[in-house]
Amino acid sequence: MPKVYNWQIGREMEYPYEGVRPQKQFAMIMDTNKCIACQTCTVACKTTWTSGRGQEAMFWNNVETKPYGYYPLGWDVKILEKLGVQDISGPVYQGKTLFESAPAGERILGYLPDDLDYAHPNIGEDDSTSNMGQGAFLQVPHMQWMYYLPRICNHCTYAACLGSCPRQSIYKRPEDGIVLLDQQRCRGYRECVKGCPYKKTHFNPMTRVSEKCIGCYPAVENNRQTQCTITCIGKIRTQGFIAPPDKAREDNPIDYLVHVAKVAKPLYPQFGLEPNVYYIPPVHVPPQYLYQMFGGGVEEAIKNYRNASADMKLLGAMLLFGATPEIIHHYKVEGRYTIGYDEKGSELVRVPLKEPIYLRVVYDDKYQTHRSNIT
Amino acid sequence: MNHSSVNLSRRRFLQMASAAGFGAMVSPSDLFAQYRYLSPVAVPNPLEAYPNRDWERMYRDIYRTDKTFVFMCCPNDTHNCLLNAFVKNNVVVRIEPTYGYGKAQDLYGNQASHRWDPRCCQKGLVLARRFYGDRRINGAFLRKGFKEWADKDFPRDPLTGAAPKELMRRGWDSWVKVSHEEANRYHAKALSNVAKTYSGEQGKKLLLAQGYDPDMVEQVGGAGTRVMKFRGGMAKQGAVRIFGTFRMGNSMALLDHHIRGVSPDEAKGTGSWDSYSFHTDLPPGHPMVTGDQTNDFELFDAENAKLIIAWGMNWITTKMPDSHWMTEARLKGTKVVAVTVEYSATANKCDDVIVIRPATDPAFALGLAHVIISEGLYDAAFVKRFTDLPALVRMDTLQLLKASDVFSGHKDSSLKNWTNVVPKGQYAPPTTQQKGVQIPEYLVKEFADFVVWDSKSKRPVALAHDQIGEHFDKLGIDPALTGSFEVATVDGKKIQVRPVFDLTKQYLDQNMTLESVSKITWAPREAILSLARDIAASSGQTLFACGMGPNQFWNNDNKDRAIFLVAALTGSLGRHGGNVGSYAGTYKNTLFSGVPRWTYEDPFNPQLDPNGAVKTKLYLRPESMHYWANGERLMKAGNKKITTGAHTPTPTKAIWQVNSNSSLGNQKGFYDVVFNTLPRCELVVYNDWWWTASCEFSDIVYGVDSWMEFKYPDMTASNSNPFVQAYPRTPAKRAFNTVSDNETYLGVARELSKLTGDKRFEQMWHFIAAERTDVYLQRIIDGSTPLKGYRFEDLENLAKRGVPALMNTRTYPRINSYEQVQESKPWYTKTGRLEFYRPELEFIEAGENLIVHREPSDATFYDPCAIVAAPHPAIQPKRPEDWGIAADDRSHITRQMRNTTYDVEGLLKTKHPLRDKGWDHVFHTPKYRHGAHTMPVDTDFMAALFGPFGDMYRRDKRSPSSGEMYVDMNPLDARKLGINDGDYVWVDGDPNDLPFRGWNDPARKDEYKVARLLVRARYYPGTPQGITRMWFNGYMATPGSVKAHETRPDGAAKNEETNYQALFRYGGHQSLTRSWLKPTHQTHTLITRKSWTNEVTKGFNVDVHCVTNAPRESIAKFTKAEDGGIGGKGLWRPVALGLRPANESPALKQYLQGGFVKIIKA
C-alpha cells in the first residue's frame, strides 16, 4: 500500500491510494460544550435529503448521547474493540490505524452492522454513567456524566469508504474535499458501510445502493454552510475549509481553532482517516474517556477553551458560529466586534462580543407613552 | 498516478457479491456477469479525480426549489420563530431559519445582533410533514351523539335538565363531517339552548338537581351564559385569533341580554378560564413577594451574570434557541450551576451539579439563606433599602406593626413615589399614560405606613410605602434586623415586636441548618455551603433561572418566596446579571397592554369605524380551570371552606377552546376529567389544526388553518426574548378545508345574529369579515406601552422578510424589578418593598406567614403537606382539629388543609400513607426537548427521535407509533422489582382517586383499560433511587386509540376513524396526576397587579393570584407487565447485547473507562 502523511497522527501511514489533498478541504467544527441534542440538525438534514422511501432509518446527521448513545448501535465500542488497545502517548501515534490493522486480503479493519443496529436512532439519549445517589454534588470533571456528540460524515482526507469501495464509486471532490458516493455507479456491495468506522455510509434497501452525507455541496457550491450548520440553534457549528497545519492561516476561523488555539480535535484520530470534523471536547468529562475519543491533546484543548475570555481571537472565532449562513473564510476581532468575511474579503457579518444593553426613555413624547419593563 | 495496491482475492470478491444480494447465483461466471459495467471505467485515484460527475446534478435538483415564503411557528414554547418555507411544485418541501433576527430594531434605532440567529428548532423544521399530515382536520366535524341531541332539539331529563347520557359518550362515539357553516349553526343553537336552560330560577334549580355545589351555583347569578367557559390557550400567541375566544365570551353578554331580557348593565358574559395559572406556569410566590405576576429577565441577560443557577430548569431542552446565551456566558467565564433532581440534560452544560430530592426546593433555598445569614454574607444595605425584612411584626397579632398602632395621631404618608391613587368612581388612565402603580382609593388603607426599629435612635420609626431605595436613604435611619423590642401602642398596651428578618432567622436557625437541610433535601452539606458562598461572592450578579420543575409541586409558592429571599439577601434583583426569573409558559401577555381594547370591546357598542375610539366593558367572569379539572369540587373539609367568593367557579355546561391541547387532551388527571367530569358538560368545542386528544373528546371540532396557511395576520411576542413578531399572511394555499380561528368566531356570531335578530353579534367581527384584521391589531398596538409607535403594516412587511421588531420595553434585555432597584420606584406590594412576611389571615392560618418548607402533596416519602417547623412564636397554623378534620384524614383534598408541623427529625420519621402498600416511587412528569407540549411529537421523525425506543419500521408491533413514551427508573430500583431495561410496566397512582374515581367499578372496566398506564421502562442511571420520571409530551391513549391497536393488523395505536395517534398503548403520563388546590393561592387579601395595567387589586386575580395545581405530584407503584424483546419475548435487544446502562458487556465497560487507549503523559 502507498504511504500517506496523516498530520493528525503525526506520521505516515498505509492507505490504498496515493495521498492527494484537494485544493480546499471541507471542514466543520462542533463545540460539544454548546450542543443541546435538540436534533434540529438531524431534522434539517433529514427533511432536506433523506425523506424518501428506503431512507426511513437513515440519518446522515445524527446526535448521540455519549457514552450510551450510538447510531448504529455500539458502533464505536465495536470498532474500538476490534482495533484493540492502542498507545497514543506522544505527538506521533504509536499504535496501528484501521488500515494498518486490516485482515489479510482486506483493505481496512471494519464490520458490517446488522439492520437492527439502526433501529433506535436516539438510543441512550441522556443516559449518564454510573448510578445517581440520593443527593449529589458534582464538580468539574463530573464523575457521573454524559454529553452530546453530533455526527456527520467526516469527509476524511483518507476516507475509509473511498478506500474500501471495490467499484471506485466513491471519490473526493478536488475543489472542496467533499466525499461523494456516486449514486449511478454504486452497486450496493456495502463495502463502504463495512469499512467506514464512523458508519456514515448507509445502505438504502429500496434503491439497493448506498448513500452518504454529501456535505450539502449544492449549498457549499453557493458559499452557504451546510443545512445542519445553518439550522444549529446551539450555535455549536461552523463549516468552512481547513488547511493542513503547515499551511494554516490564522485569519481562517477553522484553522485558528484547530491549528493555533488547538481547541478542536478530530474524532478517533487513531483510526487513521484524518477526519475533517473537529470537536471541542466537553470540559466536564473525565479526560481518560476523552483521550480515547479525541486523542491526547484534550486537556490542552479544554484548558485553552476555558481561557477563552482572555483570548479575543479565540472568542471572536467562537462567537461567529451561527451568525451567518454564508461560509466564513476570514475573520478578525476589532474593538467590541468580531467580523466574518467571505473568500474575496467582503464583510459577511459582524457581531458584538457582548450583546449591548439599551436603556429607553421613561416617557416617549413623540408617541405619547410610557416605556416600562412591567406592562 | 497510482492504482489501488490491494488485490481483491477471488474468495473475498465472492463474499462481497454475496453481501450485495447475489448469493444465490450459481456459478462464478454468472456472478461476474453482474459486474460487466465495472471494467470500462477506471478511476486511478478517487482522491484526485473522478471521471463522470454529471450524476451530482441529482442532489442539486433536490435542493433547488421554486419559491420561498415566511411563516410564524408558534407552539407553546415561549420562543416563536419566523421560518422560511421552501416550496416546490406548490408544496412546502423544507424549512429553514430566516437569519432575520439580527436585523430587528426598535423605534429608536437600537438593533439586535446576529448572535440571535438562527432561530428555529427541530419541531419547526419537521412541520412540512405535519402541514400535509393525515391528522390535519379536513373540514368541521360533529360528534354523532351530539348531532342527534341537537337534531332532536336538545331533549333533557325533566327533573334535572341533564342531557341524555347515552348521547354524551365522548371518546367512544363516531363523527359526522359537515361544512364549517353547518357546524357554526349547531354551535350557535347549542350555546343558545344552554344559556336558556340554565338562566333564571329554573336554571338554578336544575343545576342544584344535577348535584352541583350550591356555592358554585350561586356564582352563576341566574345568567345561563355564566356556565359557558371560553378560553384561548396561551393567548399571547395570537393577539387577535386566540384572544378572540375571550372577545367571543365577552360578547355573550349580548346573548344574555336577549335570553333574560336584561339591560346591558346587568348582562353577563361567559366564564373565562385561566391559562398561565392553569398550565402551572405561574410562579405563585412571585406575586406574594413583588405583587407582580412574574419577575424575570430575558434570557440573553445571561452573559451579564457572574453566576447562573439553572434551578429546576432544564434550560437546554425547554429554552433551546436561547441555550447558546447560557453556554456562551459560560465560555466567557460565567459559572453555571444546576439545581436539579437528576443528572439532567442541562447538568452536562454546568460546572456544578447539585442533585436534590424533588420538591425540596424551599428547604434547599432556605438552607442557602441560613448559610448566607449565619456567615454574615448578606447585603444589609439592600435588605434595608428594598425589603420588608426590617419591618416590625407584632407578636400579639402577628400583623405588621402599623405606624398608627404606636404613634398617636399618626397620619399615613400620601402615596406619591411613582404611585397614583385612583379616586372612587374614576378609572385609572390608559396604561400607556399610567405613571406608576395605580391604587384604587378603596385599597389605600392597605398601604399604610409600617414601622422599623432604628438602631441609631433606639426607637420605632414609621416607614412609608414610598420610602424605598434612595428615598429611604434620605431618612438617615438604620433599621435593626435582629432583636426583640417592646413598644407601647396608642391604646396603652405594651407589646413585643420583632423584625421580619429576626423571625426568619429564628426559623432558619431552628430548622434549616446545614445538617437538617441536607437530610431533607439529600443535597450534600458541601453543596449547600459551596453554592451559598458562590451566591454571596456574586452579590448582585447571580441569575436565578428557575424552571417549571419545582413550580409543578404543591409547595411552589414556598419555593418562590425562599428563592427571592436568597436573591434579596445578596442583592441579586433588578440588575442586569442579577435577578430572579421563572420560565414556564408564554406569559407576559401583559406587555400587550392594549389587549383589553380587543377582548373587552363593549359588545353593545361595537366600533365599526377603523379610527374610532373603542369602548370597553368587562362582561367575562374569569375563573381557574383547575376546579373543573378537580371534578368541579371546591376545597373544603371539616367545617372549613377554603374556596370561596371570587375564587369559586361556576358549573361548566359548555366549553369552547382554541389553541390548546393541554386543557383537555393533556389535562392533569386526564382520565378523571374525560370519564367523570366531561360527561356533565353539554357542549365541547375545540378549534385545532391537528387532531389531538382534545378533539377525540369534543362535540364540535373546527379544522383551522395551520401556521403555514395564515390568511389573517396576527401578532405575538414572548417573555424570554425581546421580539414582537407579526404572523404574516402567507401565499400558501389551504391544503385542507380549513378556516381561520377568526372565521369560527365570525361564523358563530353570524348564526347568533340570525337566532336573535341582533346584528351586533356579527358586527363584533366586522373587520374580520372585511379582511381588515390589521384594524384590531393596530388598536392593540396603540394601547400597549412597549408597542405604541409601531404600525402593524410595517411589522407584517418585516415579518414577510423574516425580520421581527424589538419590544420597546424600558431596557434591552428587559429585566423585571429594574425600575424598582435602579430608580427606587415601589413594587406592587403593600410596603412598596419586596415582601418576605405575609401577615394576611389566610397565610397565618396556613402556617405560611413566614417562609417555611412544606412537603409536597403526594410526591414525598413523608407526611404529605407537612410543615417543617420546630415551635416558633410566629408560626401558629390552624390544626386539623381546629377545622374539625379527623386526625388521620389524609385524603386528596383534606391533606392540603392539614397544617401539621414537625421538626426535621420528626418529619423524617413520618411516612406517606401509601408507602407501606407498595407505592414507593416519586413519579414526576417534566417537559422535554422533543415537544412543545404535544406539538409535534407524533410526527414520524420526531417520534422516532424521542428517546431510546423509536423505530421508524415499528419492528415491535406493540409500539404504538414510530416511537413511544417511557418511564425512567433507577436501574437498582427496577432490578428489585424484576423489571429489565426496556420491559413494559404497569404504573399506578393513588388507588383512591387514580386513574379516575370509580375505576374499580366492574361496570367501568372498559374505561379502566384505557386509563391504566402501561409503558416501557428505561434504565436511567441519572435518576436517584426512589425517583422516576416520564416526559410530559406524549399523546395519551383514548378509547379510539386502544380499539385501534387491539384490532388493527399493524397494531398501531392510531384511531382508524380520526387518525388520532397515541404514543401509549394504554393510559398516559396524566394517569397518575390530579388537581391540587393550595389554600394560600386562594386568599381574598393578597394585593397584586392586574394584567395589562399598573392597577392593583385584592384577592383573586386570574393568572396572578389563583390556584396553580401541582401536576408533578404523584407517588407510584410499578409492576412488570411484559418482556422488552420484540413481541414480548426475552430481553430488549440492546440489553441482550450488553450495550445498555447497568448491563454493560466487557467491551462496553472497557470503553467507558477509556480503556481502548493507553497514554503516558509527558
Tab-separated table of N, CA, C and O in Angstrom, chain A residues 35 68 70 76 86 88-89 117 120 122 125-128 130 132 134 138 142 148 171 173 175 182 189 191 217 221 227 235 289 296 353-355 358 360 364 368 371 375, chain B residues 12 35 46 50 53 56 60 96 99 106 108 111 113 117 303-304 332 343 349 353 433 785 788 809-810 812 928-930 945 950 1018 1021 1025 1133 1139-1140 1144 1151 1158 1160-1161:
chain	number	residue	atom	x	y	z
A	35	CYS	N	-23.556	21.904	22.490
A	35	CYS	CA	-24.586	21.066	21.854
A	35	CYS	C	-25.656	20.715	22.861
A	35	CYS	O	-25.371	20.253	23.958
A	68	TYR	N	-23.625	6.221	26.131
A	68	TYR	CA	-24.514	5.093	25.825
A	68	TYR	C	-25.305	5.255	24.525
A	68	TYR	O	-26.091	4.405	24.169
A	70	TYR	N	-25.504	5.544	20.476
A	70	TYR	CA	-24.739	5.183	19.299
A	70	TYR	C	-25.715	4.938	18.151
A	70	TYR	O	-26.733	4.270	18.313
A	76	ASP	N	-18.958	2.581	17.917
A	76	ASP	CA	-17.560	2.874	18.282
A	76	ASP	C	-17.021	1.848	19.279
A	76	ASP	O	-15.839	1.501	19.250
A	86	GLN	N	-4.637	0.677	21.947
A	86	GLN	CA	-3.555	1.317	21.186
A	86	GLN	C	-2.877	2.369	22.038
A	86	GLN	O	-3.525	3.025	22.862
A	88	ILE	N	-1.407	5.861	22.530
A	88	ILE	CA	-1.497	7.191	21.916
A	88	ILE	C	-0.578	8.200	22.614
A	88	ILE	O	-0.780	9.401	22.503
A	89	SER	N	0.371	7.708	23.346
A	89	SER	CA	1.300	8.628	24.015
A	89	SER	C	2.096	9.405	22.971
A	89	SER	O	2.453	8.859	21.930
A	117	ASP	N	-29.291	-2.720	14.111
A	117	ASP	CA	-28.451	-1.735	14.792
A	117	ASP	C	-28.880	-0.309	14.472
A	117	ASP	O	-28.487	0.636	15.150
A	120	HIS	N	-32.916	2.132	16.519
A	120	HIS	CA	-33.245	3.170	17.506
A	120	HIS	C	-32.255	4.328	17.385
A	120	HIS	O	-31.203	4.316	18.031
A	122	ASN	N	-31.986	7.217	18.480
A	122	ASN	CA	-31.610	8.062	19.635
A	122	ASN	C	-31.495	7.239	20.916
A	122	ASN	O	-31.750	7.732	22.021
A	125	GLU	N	-30.267	8.292	24.795
A	125	GLU	CA	-30.480	9.728	24.983
A	125	GLU	C	-30.450	10.080	26.477
A	125	GLU	O	-31.237	9.557	27.265
A	126	ASP	N	-29.531	10.943	26.826
A	126	ASP	CA	-29.388	11.499	28.173
A	126	ASP	C	-28.985	10.466	29.234
A	126	ASP	O	-28.984	10.781	30.427
A	127	ASP	N	-28.669	9.238	28.823
A	127	ASP	CA	-28.198	8.257	29.811
A	127	ASP	C	-26.793	8.637	30.277
A	127	ASP	O	-25.905	8.870	29.463
A	128	SER	N	-26.601	8.663	31.570
A	128	SER	CA	-25.290	9.034	32.095
A	128	SER	C	-24.596	7.812	32.671
A	128	SER	O	-25.194	6.759	32.863
A	130	SER	N	-22.502	5.602	35.572
A	130	SER	CA	-22.644	5.163	36.972
A	130	SER	C	-24.054	5.351	37.525
A	130	SER	O	-25.016	5.425	36.778
A	132	MET	N	-26.780	7.350	40.034
A	132	MET	CA	-27.014	8.556	40.832
A	132	MET	C	-27.454	8.183	42.236
A	132	MET	O	-28.356	7.370	42.419
A	134	GLN	N	-28.839	9.298	46.171
A	134	GLN	CA	-29.867	10.198	46.670
A	134	GLN	C	-29.168	11.456	47.177
A	134	GLN	O	-28.749	11.538	48.324
A	138	LEU	N	-21.719	17.447	42.123
A	138	LEU	CA	-20.712	17.161	41.115
A	138	LEU	C	-20.008	18.451	40.739
A	138	LEU	O	-20.646	19.470	40.522
A	142	HIS	N	-17.114	16.047	36.063
A	142	HIS	CA	-18.213	15.310	36.680
A	142	HIS	C	-17.867	13.823	36.719
A	142	HIS	O	-17.488	13.266	35.699
A	148	TYR	N	-23.194	15.290	24.539
A	148	TYR	CA	-23.794	15.056	23.225
A	148	TYR	C	-22.750	15.142	22.119
A	148	TYR	O	-21.936	16.060	22.089
A	171	TYR	N	-15.610	9.081	-4.261
A	171	TYR	CA	-14.476	9.927	-4.610
A	171	TYR	C	-14.491	11.193	-3.784
A	171	TYR	O	-15.470	11.519	-3.127
A	173	ARG	N	-13.996	15.271	-3.918
A	173	ARG	CA	-14.026	16.351	-4.911
A	173	ARG	C	-12.776	17.223	-4.759
A	173	ARG	O	-12.496	17.720	-3.660
A	175	GLU	N	-12.248	20.161	-5.669
A	175	GLU	CA	-12.471	21.590	-5.403
A	175	GLU	C	-12.810	21.876	-3.942
A	175	GLU	O	-12.572	22.971	-3.451
A	182	ASP	N	-21.167	7.943	-5.685
A	182	ASP	CA	-21.851	8.072	-6.976
A	182	ASP	C	-23.091	7.172	-6.994
A	182	ASP	O	-22.979	5.944	-6.991
A	189	TYR	N	-22.608	-3.007	-2.741
A	189	TYR	CA	-21.882	-4.123	-2.108
A	189	TYR	C	-21.731	-3.929	-0.607
A	189	TYR	O	-21.370	-4.831	0.122
A	191	GLU	N	-19.386	-2.511	0.954
A	191	GLU	CA	-18.019	-2.493	1.489
A	191	GLU	C	-17.736	-1.173	2.216
A	191	GLU	O	-16.994	-1.131	3.183
A	217	TYR	N	-23.192	19.797	-0.751
A	217	TYR	CA	-22.428	20.515	-1.791
A	217	TYR	C	-23.266	21.472	-2.616
A	217	TYR	O	-22.754	22.508	-3.034
A	221	GLU	N	-21.432	24.904	-2.793
A	221	GLU	CA	-21.047	25.470	-4.101
A	221	GLU	C	-21.518	26.917	-4.230
A	221	GLU	O	-21.031	27.672	-5.063
A	227	GLN	N	-26.756	22.504	5.737
A	227	GLN	CA	-28.073	22.614	6.370
A	227	GLN	C	-27.970	22.382	7.881
A	227	GLN	O	-28.632	23.036	8.668
A	235	LYS	N	-25.741	26.964	18.159
A	235	LYS	CA	-24.610	27.722	17.588
A	235	LYS	C	-23.303	27.019	17.913
A	235	LYS	O	-22.326	27.648	18.321
A	289	TYR	N	-11.631	9.083	29.241
A	289	TYR	CA	-12.576	8.722	28.183
A	289	TYR	C	-12.322	9.575	26.947
A	289	TYR	O	-12.424	9.096	25.814
A	296	GLY	N	-4.723	12.588	22.624
A	296	GLY	CA	-4.033	13.019	23.837
A	296	GLY	C	-4.084	14.511	24.108
A	296	GLY	O	-3.725	14.956	25.190
A	353	LEU	N	-19.036	41.067	20.784
A	353	LEU	CA	-18.580	40.008	21.696
A	353	LEU	C	-19.516	39.921	22.890
A	353	LEU	O	-19.620	38.874	23.533
A	354	LYS	N	-20.184	41.049	23.175
A	354	LYS	CA	-21.200	41.032	24.226
A	354	LYS	C	-22.369	41.844	23.698
A	354	LYS	O	-22.187	42.954	23.194
A	355	GLU	N	-23.569	41.278	23.816
A	355	GLU	CA	-24.755	41.986	23.338
A	355	GLU	C	-24.923	43.265	24.164
A	355	GLU	O	-24.810	43.236	25.396
A	358	TYR	N	-29.445	48.293	26.170
A	358	TYR	CA	-30.041	49.577	25.786
A	358	TYR	C	-30.986	50.036	26.888
A	358	TYR	O	-31.696	49.224	27.489
A	360	ARG	N	-34.141	52.694	27.404
A	360	ARG	CA	-35.060	53.571	26.673
A	360	ARG	C	-35.646	54.625	27.613
A	360	ARG	O	-35.531	54.518	28.829
A	364	ASP	N	-42.066	58.543	26.285
A	364	ASP	CA	-41.784	58.877	24.898
A	364	ASP	C	-42.757	59.972	24.460
A	364	ASP	O	-43.947	59.720	24.284
A	368	GLN	N	-46.185	59.452	22.817
A	368	GLN	CA	-47.032	59.675	23.982
A	368	GLN	C	-47.354	58.390	24.739
A	368	GLN	O	-48.509	57.968	24.835
A	371	ARG	N	-42.590	53.893	28.707
A	371	ARG	CA	-41.901	52.657	28.312
A	371	ARG	C	-41.447	52.003	29.610
A	371	ARG	O	-40.629	52.594	30.333
A	375	THR	N	-45.356	46.507	32.092
A	375	THR	CA	-46.543	46.336	31.244
A	375	THR	C	-46.491	47.281	30.069
A	375	THR	O	-45.622	48.123	29.989
B	12	ARG	N	-12.699	-13.257	-1.571
B	12	ARG	CA	-13.198	-12.011	-0.998
B	12	ARG	C	-14.272	-11.400	-1.911
B	12	ARG	O	-15.288	-10.902	-1.469
B	35	TYR	N	-21.076	-7.816	-12.976
B	35	TYR	CA	-20.153	-6.691	-12.839
B	35	TYR	C	-19.629	-6.221	-14.179
B	35	TYR	O	-18.559	-5.653	-14.271
B	46	PRO	N	-9.339	7.948	-6.678
B	46	PRO	CA	-10.554	8.747	-6.402
B	46	PRO	C	-10.297	9.896	-5.434
B	46	PRO	O	-11.162	10.732	-5.238
B	50	TYR	N	-12.311	12.150	-10.552
B	50	TYR	CA	-13.361	11.182	-10.813
B	50	TYR	C	-13.908	11.471	-12.192
B	50	TYR	O	-14.162	12.637	-12.527
B	53	ARG	N	-18.990	13.122	-13.309
B	53	ARG	CA	-19.650	13.705	-12.142
B	53	ARG	C	-21.017	14.313	-12.480
B	53	ARG	O	-21.584	15.036	-11.673
B	56	GLU	N	-24.023	14.276	-10.101
B	56	GLU	CA	-24.132	15.202	-8.956
B	56	GLU	C	-25.316	16.149	-9.110
B	56	GLU	O	-25.787	16.722	-8.119
B	60	ARG	N	-28.428	18.536	-6.570
B	60	ARG	CA	-28.723	19.965	-6.820
B	60	ARG	C	-30.199	20.127	-7.159
B	60	ARG	O	-30.829	21.100	-6.757
B	96	GLU	N	-36.350	26.399	6.765
B	96	GLU	CA	-35.057	26.894	7.255
B	96	GLU	C	-35.271	28.162	8.090
B	96	GLU	O	-36.294	28.825	7.946
B	99	TYR	N	-32.591	33.951	9.486
B	99	TYR	CA	-31.433	34.804	9.805
B	99	TYR	C	-31.818	36.285	9.801
B	99	TYR	O	-31.013	37.147	9.485
B	106	ASP	N	-35.707	48.575	17.207
B	106	ASP	CA	-36.824	49.175	17.933
B	106	ASP	C	-37.164	50.525	17.310
B	106	ASP	O	-36.646	50.886	16.254
B	108	TYR	N	-36.304	53.320	18.236
B	108	TYR	CA	-35.247	54.307	18.456
B	108	TYR	C	-33.973	53.963	17.701
B	108	TYR	O	-32.937	54.577	17.923
B	111	GLN	N	-30.571	48.087	17.727
B	111	GLN	CA	-30.671	46.866	16.921
B	111	GLN	C	-30.124	45.649	17.649
B	111	GLN	O	-29.135	45.748	18.374
B	113	SER	N	-28.345	41.867	17.516
B	113	SER	CA	-27.233	41.418	16.676
B	113	SER	C	-27.532	40.025	16.137
B	113	SER	O	-28.466	39.351	16.571
B	117	ASP	N	-29.292	34.829	15.797
B	117	ASP	CA	-29.604	33.859	14.743
B	117	ASP	C	-28.787	32.605	14.934
B	117	ASP	O	-27.739	32.667	15.576
B	303	GLU	N	-25.300	36.649	29.817
B	303	GLU	CA	-23.869	36.983	29.727
B	303	GLU	C	-23.488	38.176	30.589
B	303	GLU	O	-22.327	38.544	30.638
B	304	ASN	N	-24.465	38.774	31.281
B	304	ASN	CA	-24.117	39.833	32.238
B	304	ASN	C	-23.868	39.278	33.640
B	304	ASN	O	-23.529	40.030	34.552
B	332	LYS	N	-17.398	32.569	28.357
B	332	LYS	CA	-16.741	33.822	28.713
B	332	LYS	C	-16.457	33.923	30.206
B	332	LYS	O	-16.072	34.976	30.691
B	343	TYR	N	-29.345	13.763	36.972
B	343	TYR	CA	-28.326	14.275	36.068
B	343	TYR	C	-29.051	14.649	34.788
B	343	TYR	O	-29.207	13.851	33.875
B	349	LYS	N	-24.147	20.844	30.914
B	349	LYS	CA	-23.658	22.161	30.493
B	349	LYS	C	-23.257	23.006	31.706
B	349	LYS	O	-23.097	24.218	31.596
B	353	VAL	N	-23.143	20.602	39.712
B	353	VAL	CA	-24.472	19.998	39.626
B	353	VAL	C	-24.864	19.552	41.023
B	353	VAL	O	-24.127	18.804	41.677
B	433	GLN	N	-50.477	55.804	29.675
B	433	GLN	CA	-50.339	57.100	30.359
B	433	GLN	C	-50.159	56.931	31.866
B	433	GLN	O	-50.118	57.919	32.597
B	785	THR	N	-47.842	49.780	25.936
B	785	THR	CA	-46.690	50.657	26.180
B	785	THR	C	-45.430	50.234	25.414
B	785	THR	O	-44.703	51.090	24.956
B	788	LYS	N	-46.536	51.010	21.259
B	788	LYS	CA	-47.103	52.232	20.701
B	788	LYS	C	-46.056	52.965	19.872
B	788	LYS	O	-44.941	53.213	20.331
B	809	THR	N	-39.586	47.941	25.489
B	809	THR	CA	-39.654	47.970	26.953
B	809	THR	C	-38.559	48.907	27.450
B	809	THR	O	-37.770	49.424	26.658
B	810	ARG	N	-38.493	49.093	28.722
B	810	ARG	CA	-37.559	50.093	29.244
B	810	ARG	C	-36.104	49.726	28.935
B	810	ARG	O	-35.294	50.581	28.581
B	812	TYR	N	-33.190	46.739	27.268
B	812	TYR	CA	-32.825	45.603	26.415
B	812	TYR	C	-31.525	45.084	26.986
B	812	TYR	O	-30.556	45.833	26.969
B	928	TYR	N	-39.831	18.158	27.822
B	928	TYR	CA	-38.598	17.698	27.197
B	928	TYR	C	-38.401	18.344	25.842
B	928	TYR	O	-39.266	19.048	25.340
B	929	ARG	N	-37.267	18.032	25.266
B	929	ARG	CA	-36.848	18.748	24.066
B	929	ARG	C	-37.645	18.406	22.824
B	929	ARG	O	-37.660	19.176	21.885
B	930	HIS	N	-38.285	17.252	22.793
B	930	HIS	CA	-38.887	16.825	21.526
B	930	HIS	C	-40.300	17.337	21.298
B	930	HIS	O	-40.891	17.053	20.267
B	945	LEU	N	-37.193	9.935	17.097
B	945	LEU	CA	-36.046	10.509	17.809
B	945	LEU	C	-36.338	10.756	19.283
B	945	LEU	O	-35.466	11.180	20.028
B	950	GLY	N	-37.538	4.631	19.767
B	950	GLY	CA	-38.020	4.957	18.427
B	950	GLY	C	-37.590	3.904	17.418
B	950	GLY	O	-36.498	3.348	17.514
B	1018	ARG	N	-37.271	2.447	31.166
B	1018	ARG	CA	-35.878	2.587	30.741
B	1018	ARG	C	-35.004	2.647	31.983
B	1018	ARG	O	-35.301	3.368	32.921
B	1021	PRO	N	-29.672	5.733	34.700
B	1021	PRO	CA	-28.797	5.826	35.867
B	1021	PRO	C	-28.697	7.228	36.450
B	1021	PRO	O	-28.187	7.400	37.555
B	1025	GLN	N	-32.382	6.589	43.256
B	1025	GLN	CA	-33.341	5.566	43.652
B	1025	GLN	C	-34.557	6.240	44.287
B	1025	GLN	O	-34.440	7.233	45.001
B	1133	ARG	N	-33.280	-6.087	22.717
B	1133	ARG	CA	-32.023	-6.458	22.053
B	1133	ARG	C	-30.788	-5.703	22.550
B	1133	ARG	O	-29.746	-6.315	22.828
B	1139	LEU	N	-25.204	-3.455	25.705
B	1139	LEU	CA	-24.896	-2.087	25.293
B	1139	LEU	C	-25.753	-1.059	26.023
B	1139	LEU	O	-25.958	0.054	25.539
B	1140	ARG	N	-26.257	-1.425	27.194
B	1140	ARG	CA	-27.127	-0.518	27.946
B	1140	ARG	C	-26.562	-0.296	29.356
B	1140	ARG	O	-25.848	-1.148	29.891
B	1144	GLU	N	-23.683	-3.677	31.021
B	1144	GLU	CA	-22.591	-3.467	30.080
B	1144	GLU	C	-21.825	-4.760	29.805
B	1144	GLU	O	-21.487	-5.498	30.732
B	1151	TYR	N	-14.662	0.416	27.338
B	1151	TYR	CA	-14.893	1.664	26.601
B	1151	TYR	C	-15.205	2.816	27.555
B	1151	TYR	O	-14.681	3.926	27.412
B	1158	LYS	N	-4.019	3.576	25.569
B	1158	LYS	CA	-3.131	3.806	26.706
B	1158	LYS	C	-2.314	5.045	26.405
B	1158	LYS	O	-1.973	5.318	25.254
B	1160	ILE	N	0.697	7.685	28.039
B	1160	ILE	CA	1.634	8.135	29.084
B	1160	ILE	C	1.881	9.601	28.821
B	1160	ILE	O	2.371	9.997	27.755
B	1161	LYS	N	1.448	10.411	29.767
B	1161	LYS	CA	1.594	11.862	29.597
B	1161	LYS	C	3.019	12.283	29.937
B	1161	LYS	O	3.536	11.894	30.973
